[in-house]
Amino acid sequence: FFANHSTSFAPVFRTGLNDQPLDPTSGVGSEVGVKFDLLNNRLFATLTYFDLKNEGLPLQIPAGDSPTGESYFVNSGEERAR
């Protein structure tokens, strides 16, 4: 059996409205599983469940939707994997 839990953050090299720096992205991940060794070490199998989530990803606001007429980024994107 095995288990893993982790957290992460990463800087964002994009700018927001009025060239303000964006906050770093953050994430959390968990994984649990079991490994099998069958048929005298001739067959290996792994069964795993994982849940990963990243938040604060940079999302681009197009120039047409911007109050300044220029595109910019905001921290609002999210991705999840299971």
mmCIF file with all atom_site columns, C-alpha atoms in Angstrom:
data_model
loop_
_atom_site.group_PDB
_atom_site.id
_atom_site.type_symbol
_atom_site.label_atom_id
_atom_site.label_alt_id
_atom_site.label_comp_id
_atom_site.label_asym_id
_atom_site.label_entity_id
_atom_site.label_seq_id
_atom_site.pdbx_PDB_ins_code
_atom_site.Cartn_x
_atom_site.Cartn_y
_atom_site.Cartn_z
_atom_site.occupancy
_atom_site.B_iso_or_equiv
_atom_site.pdbx_formal_charge
_atom_site.auth_seq_id
_atom_site.auth_comp_id
_atom_site.auth_asym_id
_atom_site.auth_atom_id
_atom_site.pdbx_PDB_model_num
ATOM 1  C CA . PHE A 1 1  ? 0.000   0.000   0.000   1.00 0.00 ? 1  PHE A CA 1
ATOM 2  C CA . PHE A 1 2  ? 1.098   3.577   -0.541  1.00 0.00 ? 2  PHE A CA 1
ATOM 3  C CA . ALA A 1 3  ? -0.185  7.091   0.058   1.00 0.00 ? 3  ALA A CA 1
ATOM 4  C CA . ASN A 1 4  ? 1.000   10.572  -0.767  1.00 0.00 ? 4  ASN A CA 1
ATOM 5  C CA . HIS A 1 5  ? -0.231  14.085  0.022   1.00 0.00 ? 5  HIS A CA 1
ATOM 6  C CA . SER A 1 6  ? 1.400   17.262  -1.253  1.00 0.00 ? 6  SER A CA 1
ATOM 7  C CA . THR A 1 7  ? 0.907   20.991  -1.586  1.00 0.00 ? 7  THR A CA 1
ATOM 8  C CA . SER A 1 8  ? 2.500   23.331  -4.095  1.00 0.00 ? 8  SER A CA 1
ATOM 9  C CA . PHE A 1 9  ? 2.789   26.929  -5.198  1.00 0.00 ? 9  PHE A CA 1
ATOM 10 C CA . ALA A 1 10 ? 4.413   28.535  -8.208  1.00 0.00 ? 10 ALA A CA 1
ATOM 11 C CA . PRO A 1 11 ? 5.018   32.147  -9.202  1.00 0.00 ? 11 PRO A CA 1
ATOM 12 C CA . VAL A 1 12 ? 2.990   33.584  -12.073 1.00 0.00 ? 12 VAL A CA 1
ATOM 13 C CA . PHE A 1 13 ? 4.955   35.614  -14.595 1.00 0.00 ? 13 PHE A CA 1
ATOM 14 C CA . ARG A 1 14 ? 1.952   37.553  -15.947 1.00 0.00 ? 14 ARG A CA 1
ATOM 15 C CA . THR A 1 15 ? 0.554   40.912  -14.962 1.00 0.00 ? 15 THR A CA 1
ATOM 16 C CA . GLY A 1 16 ? -2.929  41.998  -14.042 1.00 0.00 ? 16 GLY A CA 1
ATOM 17 C CA . LEU A 1 17 ? -4.786  45.221  -14.667 1.00 0.00 ? 17 LEU A CA 1
ATOM 18 C CA . ASN A 1 18 ? -2.436  48.254  -14.490 1.00 0.00 ? 18 ASN A CA 1
ATOM 19 C CA . ASP A 1 19 ? 0.571   45.890  -14.628 1.00 0.00 ? 19 ASP A CA 1
ATOM 20 C CA . GLN A 1 20 ? -0.003  44.576  -11.089 1.00 0.00 ? 20 GLN A CA 1
ATOM 21 C CA . PRO A 1 21 ? 1.776   41.245  -10.412 1.00 0.00 ? 21 PRO A CA 1
ATOM 22 C CA . LEU A 1 22 ? -0.475  38.219  -9.948  1.00 0.00 ? 22 LEU A CA 1
ATOM 23 C CA . ASP A 1 23 ? -0.519  36.004  -6.871  1.00 0.00 ? 23 ASP A CA 1
ATOM 24 C CA . PRO A 1 24 ? 1.246   32.639  -7.156  1.00 0.00 ? 24 PRO A CA 1
ATOM 25 C CA . THR A 1 25 ? -0.766  29.572  -8.092  1.00 0.00 ? 25 THR A CA 1
ATOM 26 C CA . SER A 1 26 ? -1.389  26.944  -5.416  1.00 0.00 ? 26 SER A CA 1
ATOM 27 C CA . GLY A 1 27 ? -2.247  23.294  -5.493  1.00 0.00 ? 27 GLY A CA 1
ATOM 28 C CA . VAL A 1 28 ? -2.999  20.274  -3.383  1.00 0.00 ? 28 VAL A CA 1
ATOM 29 C CA . GLY A 1 29 ? -2.796  16.617  -4.313  1.00 0.00 ? 29 GLY A CA 1
ATOM 30 C CA . SER A 1 30 ? -3.569  13.270  -2.705  1.00 0.00 ? 30 SER A CA 1
ATOM 31 C CA . GLU A 1 31 ? -2.907  9.751   -3.929  1.00 0.00 ? 31 GLU A CA 1
ATOM 32 C CA . VAL A 1 32 ? -3.549  6.319   -2.436  1.00 0.00 ? 32 VAL A CA 1
ATOM 33 C CA . GLY A 1 33 ? -3.037  2.938   -3.991  1.00 0.00 ? 33 GLY A CA 1
ATOM 34 C CA . VAL A 1 34 ? -1.920  -0.634  -3.854  1.00 0.00 ? 34 VAL A CA 1
ATOM 35 C CA . LYS A 1 35 ? 0.647   -2.562  -5.901  1.00 0.00 ? 35 LYS A CA 1
ATOM 36 C CA . PHE A 1 36 ? 0.323   -6.232  -6.828  1.00 0.00 ? 36 PHE A CA 1
ATOM 37 C CA . ASP A 1 37 ? 3.010   -8.739  -7.745  1.00 0.00 ? 37 ASP A CA 1
ATOM 38 C CA . LEU A 1 38 ? 1.490   -11.856 -9.346  1.00 0.00 ? 38 LEU A CA 1
ATOM 39 C CA . LEU A 1 39 ? 2.534   -15.037 -11.173 1.00 0.00 ? 39 LEU A CA 1
ATOM 40 C CA . ASN A 1 40 ? 5.990   -15.349 -9.595  1.00 0.00 ? 40 ASN A CA 1
ATOM 41 C CA . ASN A 1 41 ? 6.981   -11.749 -10.378 1.00 0.00 ? 41 ASN A CA 1
ATOM 42 C CA . ARG A 1 42 ? 5.898   -12.017 -14.029 1.00 0.00 ? 42 ARG A CA 1
ATOM 43 C CA . LEU A 1 43 ? 2.867   -9.754  -13.721 1.00 0.00 ? 43 LEU A CA 1
ATOM 44 C CA . PHE A 1 44 ? 2.752   -6.412  -11.894 1.00 0.00 ? 44 PHE A CA 1
ATOM 45 C CA . ALA A 1 45 ? -0.338  -4.279  -11.368 1.00 0.00 ? 45 ALA A CA 1
ATOM 46 C CA . THR A 1 46 ? -1.059  -0.985  -9.631  1.00 0.00 ? 46 THR A CA 1
ATOM 47 C CA . LEU A 1 47 ? -4.431  0.373   -8.570  1.00 0.00 ? 47 LEU A CA 1
ATOM 48 C CA . THR A 1 48 ? -4.342  4.088   -7.725  1.00 0.00 ? 48 THR A CA 1
ATOM 49 C CA . TYR A 1 49 ? -6.783  6.860   -6.829  1.00 0.00 ? 49 TYR A CA 1
ATOM 50 C CA . PHE A 1 50 ? -5.547  10.444  -7.110  1.00 0.00 ? 50 PHE A CA 1
ATOM 51 C CA . ASP A 1 51 ? -7.109  13.865  -6.704  1.00 0.00 ? 51 ASP A CA 1
ATOM 52 C CA . LEU A 1 52 ? -5.150  16.946  -7.837  1.00 0.00 ? 52 LEU A CA 1
ATOM 53 C CA . LYS A 1 53 ? -6.391  20.537  -7.738  1.00 0.00 ? 53 LYS A CA 1
ATOM 54 C CA . ASN A 1 54 ? -4.612  23.736  -8.843  1.00 0.00 ? 54 ASN A CA 1
ATOM 55 C CA . GLU A 1 55 ? -6.078  27.175  -8.138  1.00 0.00 ? 55 GLU A CA 1
ATOM 56 C CA . GLY A 1 56 ? -5.250  30.748  -9.054  1.00 0.00 ? 56 GLY A CA 1
ATOM 57 C CA . LEU A 1 57 ? -4.199  29.952  -12.597 1.00 0.00 ? 57 LEU A CA 1
ATOM 58 C CA . PRO A 1 58 ? -3.821  33.025  -14.811 1.00 0.00 ? 58 PRO A CA 1
ATOM 59 C CA . LEU A 1 59 ? -6.874  33.642  -16.992 1.00 0.00 ? 59 LEU A CA 1
ATOM 60 C CA . GLN A 1 60 ? -6.520  36.152  -19.816 1.00 0.00 ? 60 GLN A CA 1
ATOM 61 C CA . ILE A 1 61 ? -9.116  38.916  -20.131 1.00 0.00 ? 61 ILE A CA 1
ATOM 62 C CA . PRO A 1 62 ? -9.319  39.945  -23.812 1.00 0.00 ? 62 PRO A CA 1
ATOM 63 C CA . ALA A 1 63 ? -8.730  43.549  -24.849 1.00 0.00 ? 63 ALA A CA 1
ATOM 64 C CA . GLY A 1 64 ? -12.369 43.928  -25.907 1.00 0.00 ? 64 GLY A CA 1
ATOM 65 C CA . ASP A 1 65 ? -13.573 43.142  -22.365 1.00 0.00 ? 65 ASP A CA 1
ATOM 66 C CA . SER A 1 66 ? -10.960 45.312  -20.649 1.00 0.00 ? 66 SER A CA 1
ATOM 67 C CA . PRO A 1 67 ? -11.704 48.768  -19.213 1.00 0.00 ? 67 PRO A CA 1
ATOM 68 C CA . THR A 1 68 ? -8.317  49.968  -20.522 1.00 0.00 ? 68 THR A CA 1
ATOM 69 C CA . GLY A 1 69 ? -8.651  48.431  -23.988 1.00 0.00 ? 69 GLY A CA 1
ATOM 70 C CA . GLU A 1 70 ? -5.646  46.160  -23.377 1.00 0.00 ? 70 GLU A CA 1
ATOM 71 C CA . SER A 1 71 ? -5.704  42.493  -22.442 1.00 0.00 ? 71 SER A CA 1
ATOM 72 C CA . TYR A 1 72 ? -4.589  41.499  -18.936 1.00 0.00 ? 72 TYR A CA 1
ATOM 73 C CA . PHE A 1 73 ? -4.629  38.477  -16.615 1.00 0.00 ? 73 PHE A CA 1
ATOM 74 C CA . VAL A 1 74 ? -6.492  37.605  -13.391 1.00 0.00 ? 74 VAL A CA 1
ATOM 75 C CA . ASN A 1 75 ? -5.960  34.747  -10.905 1.00 0.00 ? 75 ASN A CA 1
ATOM 76 C CA . SER A 1 76 ? -9.175  32.836  -11.367 1.00 0.00 ? 76 SER A CA 1
ATOM 77 C CA . GLY A 1 77 ? -8.459  29.702  -13.338 1.00 0.00 ? 77 GLY A CA 1
ATOM 78 C CA . GLU A 1 78 ? -8.707  26.251  -11.777 1.00 0.00 ? 78 GLU A CA 1
ATOM 79 C CA . GLU A 1 79 ? -7.902  22.750  -12.940 1.00 0.00 ? 79 GLU A CA 1
ATOM 80 C CA . ARG A 1 80 ? -8.686  19.401  -11.371 1.00 0.00 ? 80 ARG A CA 1
ATOM 81 C CA . ALA A 1 81 ? -7.614  15.873  -12.189 1.00 0.00 ? 81 ALA A CA 1
ATOM 82 C CA . ARG A 1 82 ? -8.951  12.666  -10.689 1.00 0.00 ? 82 ARG A CA 1
#
